[in-house]
């Protein structure tokens, strides 16, 4: 009968530790599902906003078909969701965190209805990244 080698024992111990660590991570960060996923468990909810408009936007082309909107930051400070709220009250998710929260906060996960095309290149959308980066400064 052969005794298990140190390498095999070390590999098995490592596998158990990694599995345990992933289980803890998933239960505390990666896999939580709560009734209001956009509101952290400690109750510290971030929600800030700022009006933006095509007339005052200076960081590249205005990316929306609406003339103005309210940028809103919701959710935990370490993974905020960024939304734009149109004048009619429709909310559109701008980043992945907001897309994940869309159903729970009544936002539309698809920006397509208000995302403007580059006039010179039909079918190509205006870069929305500067707007997202600006909105994240609100968070």
PDB file of C-alpha atoms in Angstrom:
ATOM      1  CA  UNK A   1       0.000   0.000   0.000  1.00  0.00           C
ATOM      2  CA  UNK A   2       1.354   3.340  -1.060  1.00  0.00           C
ATOM      3  CA  UNK A   3       1.282   6.334   1.305  1.00  0.00           C
ATOM      4  CA  UNK A   4      -0.051   9.585  -0.075  1.00  0.00           C
ATOM      5  CA  UNK A   5       2.758  11.951  -1.011  1.00  0.00           C
ATOM      6  CA  UNK A   6       3.173  15.438   0.298  1.00  0.00           C
ATOM      7  CA  UNK A   7       2.294  16.907  -3.093  1.00  0.00           C
ATOM      8  CA  UNK A   8      -1.042  15.141  -3.133  1.00  0.00           C
ATOM      9  CA  UNK A   9      -1.830  16.233   0.414  1.00  0.00           C
ATOM     10  CA  UNK A  10      -0.821  19.813  -0.357  1.00  0.00           C
ATOM     11  CA  UNK A  11      -2.980  19.782  -3.507  1.00  0.00           C
ATOM     12  CA  UNK A  12      -5.993  18.474  -1.570  1.00  0.00           C
ATOM     13  CA  UNK A  13      -5.536  21.029   1.221  1.00  0.00           C
ATOM     14  CA  UNK A  14      -5.209  23.811  -1.353  1.00  0.00           C
ATOM     15  CA  UNK A  15      -8.399  22.664  -3.097  1.00  0.00           C
ATOM     16  CA  UNK A  16     -10.312  22.682   0.190  1.00  0.00           C
ATOM     17  CA  UNK A  17      -8.993  26.162   1.100  1.00  0.00           C
ATOM     18  CA  UNK A  18      -9.830  27.616  -2.304  1.00  0.00           C
ATOM     19  CA  UNK A  19     -13.300  26.082  -2.207  1.00  0.00           C
ATOM     20  CA  UNK A  20     -13.901  27.403   1.292  1.00  0.00           C
ATOM     21  CA  UNK A  21     -12.659  30.863   0.326  1.00  0.00           C
ATOM     22  CA  UNK A  22     -14.851  30.976  -2.767  1.00  0.00           C
ATOM     23  CA  UNK A  23     -17.834  29.869  -0.717  1.00  0.00           C
ATOM     24  CA  UNK A  24     -17.310  32.684   1.767  1.00  0.00           C
ATOM     25  CA  UNK A  25     -16.755  35.230  -1.012  1.00  0.00           C
ATOM     26  CA  UNK A  26     -19.869  34.135  -2.889  1.00  0.00           C
ATOM     27  CA  UNK A  27     -22.066  34.259   0.172  1.00  0.00           C
ATOM     28  CA  UNK A  28     -20.914  37.738   1.209  1.00  0.00           C
ATOM     29  CA  UNK A  29     -20.193  39.524  -2.074  1.00  0.00           C
ATOM     30  CA  UNK A  30     -20.759  37.662  -5.282  1.00  0.00           C
ATOM     31  CA  UNK A  31     -24.024  35.885  -4.836  1.00  0.00           C
ATOM     32  CA  UNK A  32     -26.165  37.928  -2.534  1.00  0.00           C
ATOM     33  CA  UNK A  33     -29.725  38.428  -3.597  1.00  0.00           C
ATOM     34  CA  UNK A  34     -31.792  40.743  -1.461  1.00  0.00           C
ATOM     35  CA  UNK A  35     -35.155  42.352  -1.999  1.00  0.00           C
ATOM     36  CA  UNK A  36     -33.511  45.676  -2.847  1.00  0.00           C
ATOM     37  CA  UNK A  37     -30.179  44.735  -4.371  1.00  0.00           C
ATOM     38  CA  UNK A  38     -29.396  48.389  -4.994  1.00  0.00           C
ATOM     39  CA  UNK A  39     -29.525  49.107  -1.266  1.00  0.00           C
ATOM     40  CA  UNK A  40     -26.611  47.778   0.793  1.00  0.00           C
ATOM     41  CA  UNK A  41     -27.339  45.705   3.871  1.00  0.00           C
ATOM     42  CA  UNK A  42     -25.962  48.419   6.173  1.00  0.00           C
ATOM     43  CA  UNK A  43     -28.566  50.876   4.871  1.00  0.00           C
ATOM     44  CA  UNK A  44     -25.949  53.285   3.497  1.00  0.00           C
ATOM     45  CA  UNK A  45     -27.468  54.031   0.116  1.00  0.00           C
ATOM     46  CA  UNK A  46     -25.769  56.428  -2.248  1.00  0.00           C
ATOM     47  CA  UNK A  47     -28.072  58.554  -4.356  1.00  0.00           C
ATOM     48  CA  UNK A  48     -26.824  61.732  -5.958  1.00  0.00           C
ATOM     49  CA  UNK A  49     -27.833  63.489  -9.133  1.00  0.00           C
ATOM     50  CA  UNK A  50     -27.022  66.332 -11.476  1.00  0.00           C
ATOM     51  CA  UNK A  51     -28.793  67.842 -14.491  1.00  0.00           C
ATOM     52  CA  UNK A  52     -27.000  67.625 -17.833  1.00  0.00           C
ATOM     53  CA  UNK A  53     -28.028  69.022 -21.201  1.00  0.00           C
ATOM     54  CA  UNK A  54     -26.929  69.090 -24.817  1.00  0.00           C
ATOM     55  CA  UNK A  55     -26.527  72.876 -24.541  1.00  0.00           C
ATOM     56  CA  UNK A  56     -23.985  72.678 -21.705  1.00  0.00           C
ATOM     57  CA  UNK A  57     -22.237  69.337 -22.402  1.00  0.00           C
ATOM     58  CA  UNK A  58     -18.580  69.974 -23.337  1.00  0.00           C
ATOM     59  CA  UNK A  59     -16.975  66.524 -23.142  1.00  0.00           C
ATOM     60  CA  UNK A  60     -17.463  65.316 -26.718  1.00  0.00           C
ATOM     61  CA  UNK A  61     -20.714  64.911 -28.624  1.00  0.00           C
ATOM     62  CA  UNK A  62     -23.995  64.804 -26.728  1.00  0.00           C
ATOM     63  CA  UNK A  63     -24.836  61.068 -26.671  1.00  0.00           C
ATOM     64  CA  UNK A  64     -28.626  61.196 -26.295  1.00  0.00           C
ATOM     65  CA  UNK A  65     -31.659  61.991 -28.414  1.00  0.00           C
ATOM     66  CA  UNK A  66     -33.196  63.784 -25.419  1.00  0.00           C
ATOM     67  CA  UNK A  67     -32.059  67.394 -24.931  1.00  0.00           C
ATOM     68  CA  UNK A  68     -31.446  67.070 -21.197  1.00  0.00           C
ATOM     69  CA  UNK A  69     -31.686  64.644 -18.320  1.00  0.00           C
ATOM     70  CA  UNK A  70     -30.776  64.026 -14.737  1.00  0.00           C
ATOM     71  CA  UNK A  71     -27.765  61.809 -14.087  1.00  0.00           C
ATOM     72  CA  UNK A  72     -28.383  59.749 -10.983  1.00  0.00           C
ATOM     73  CA  UNK A  73     -26.083  57.514  -9.028  1.00  0.00           C
ATOM     74  CA  UNK A  74     -27.719  54.791  -6.923  1.00  0.00           C
ATOM     75  CA  UNK A  75     -26.519  51.835  -4.949  1.00  0.00           C
ATOM     76  CA  UNK A  76     -23.501  51.022  -2.855  1.00  0.00           C
ATOM     77  CA  UNK A  77     -20.467  53.289  -3.167  1.00  0.00           C
ATOM     78  CA  UNK A  78     -18.231  50.384  -4.189  1.00  0.00           C
ATOM     79  CA  UNK A  79     -20.445  49.398  -7.161  1.00  0.00           C
ATOM     80  CA  UNK A  80     -22.749  52.305  -8.017  1.00  0.00           C
ATOM     81  CA  UNK A  81     -25.387  52.218 -10.697  1.00  0.00           C
ATOM     82  CA  UNK A  82     -25.495  55.191 -13.053  1.00  0.00           C
ATOM     83  CA  UNK A  83     -28.790  56.230 -14.654  1.00  0.00           C
ATOM     84  CA  UNK A  84     -30.086  59.047 -16.779  1.00  0.00           C
ATOM     85  CA  UNK A  85     -33.621  60.176 -16.077  1.00  0.00           C
ATOM     86  CA  UNK A  86     -35.453  61.747 -19.025  1.00  0.00           C
ATOM     87  CA  UNK A  87     -37.909  64.623 -18.635  1.00  0.00           C
ATOM     88  CA  UNK A  88     -40.856  62.211 -18.825  1.00  0.00           C
ATOM     89  CA  UNK A  89     -39.473  60.240 -15.861  1.00  0.00           C
ATOM     90  CA  UNK A  90     -38.119  57.271 -17.831  1.00  0.00           C
ATOM     91  CA  UNK A  91     -34.854  56.002 -16.342  1.00  0.00           C
ATOM     92  CA  UNK A  92     -32.159  54.387 -18.482  1.00  0.00           C
ATOM     93  CA  UNK A  93     -29.246  52.340 -17.134  1.00  0.00           C
ATOM     94  CA  UNK A  94     -25.815  53.531 -18.239  1.00  0.00           C
ATOM     95  CA  UNK A  95     -23.462  51.012 -16.646  1.00  0.00           C
ATOM     96  CA  UNK A  96     -23.454  47.307 -15.708  1.00  0.00           C
ATOM     97  CA  UNK A  97     -24.361  47.947 -12.055  1.00  0.00           C
ATOM     98  CA  UNK A  98     -27.428  49.939 -13.119  1.00  0.00           C
ATOM     99  CA  UNK A  99     -28.401  47.246 -15.639  1.00  0.00           C
ATOM    100  CA  UNK A 100     -28.335  44.657 -12.827  1.00  0.00           C
ATOM    101  CA  UNK A 101     -30.590  46.892 -10.695  1.00  0.00           C
ATOM    102  CA  UNK A 102     -32.908  47.985 -13.521  1.00  0.00           C
ATOM    103  CA  UNK A 103     -35.853  45.712 -12.706  1.00  0.00           C
ATOM    104  CA  UNK A 104     -35.773  46.559  -9.016  1.00  0.00           C
ATOM    105  CA  UNK A 105     -35.631  50.333  -9.465  1.00  0.00           C
ATOM    106  CA  UNK A 106     -37.925  50.669 -12.478  1.00  0.00           C
ATOM    107  CA  UNK A 107     -35.216  51.590 -14.988  1.00  0.00           C
ATOM    108  CA  UNK A 108     -34.882  50.464 -18.581  1.00  0.00           C
ATOM    109  CA  UNK A 109     -31.774  48.298 -18.984  1.00  0.00           C
ATOM    110  CA  UNK A 110     -31.424  49.235 -22.664  1.00  0.00           C
ATOM    111  CA  UNK A 111     -30.110  52.679 -23.621  1.00  0.00           C
ATOM    112  CA  UNK A 112     -31.025  52.154 -27.285  1.00  0.00           C
ATOM    113  CA  UNK A 113     -34.257  54.263 -27.292  1.00  0.00           C
ATOM    114  CA  UNK A 114     -32.356  57.454 -26.420  1.00  0.00           C
ATOM    115  CA  UNK A 115     -28.828  56.683 -27.667  1.00  0.00           C
ATOM    116  CA  UNK A 116     -27.914  59.059 -30.482  1.00  0.00           C
ATOM    117  CA  UNK A 117     -26.153  58.027 -33.689  1.00  0.00           C
ATOM    118  CA  UNK A 118     -23.076  59.827 -34.985  1.00  0.00           C
ATOM    119  CA  UNK A 119     -24.535  62.007 -37.764  1.00  0.00           C
ATOM    120  CA  UNK A 120     -21.654  61.313 -40.155  1.00  0.00           C
ATOM    121  CA  UNK A 121     -21.779  57.532 -39.612  1.00  0.00           C
ATOM    122  CA  UNK A 122     -25.292  56.063 -39.589  1.00  0.00           C
ATOM    123  CA  UNK A 123     -25.533  53.016 -37.351  1.00  0.00           C
ATOM    124  CA  UNK A 124     -22.604  54.124 -35.158  1.00  0.00           C
ATOM    125  CA  UNK A 125     -23.552  55.408 -31.699  1.00  0.00           C
ATOM    126  CA  UNK A 126     -22.044  58.438 -29.986  1.00  0.00           C
ATOM    127  CA  UNK A 127     -19.571  57.473 -27.264  1.00  0.00           C
ATOM    128  CA  UNK A 128     -21.411  57.469 -23.935  1.00  0.00           C
ATOM    129  CA  UNK A 129     -18.294  56.729 -21.828  1.00  0.00           C
ATOM    130  CA  UNK A 130     -17.540  60.387 -20.965  1.00  0.00           C
ATOM    131  CA  UNK A 131     -21.083  60.717 -19.612  1.00  0.00           C
ATOM    132  CA  UNK A 132     -20.671  57.572 -17.496  1.00  0.00           C
ATOM    133  CA  UNK A 133     -17.314  58.749 -16.156  1.00  0.00           C
ATOM    134  CA  UNK A 134     -18.818  62.126 -15.263  1.00  0.00           C
ATOM    135  CA  UNK A 135     -21.779  60.464 -13.567  1.00  0.00           C
ATOM    136  CA  UNK A 136     -19.474  58.260 -11.508  1.00  0.00           C
ATOM    137  CA  UNK A 137     -17.934  61.408  -9.994  1.00  0.00           C
ATOM    138  CA  UNK A 138     -21.325  61.968  -8.372  1.00  0.00           C
ATOM    139  CA  UNK A 139     -21.181  58.675  -6.517  1.00  0.00           C
TER     140      UNK A 139
END
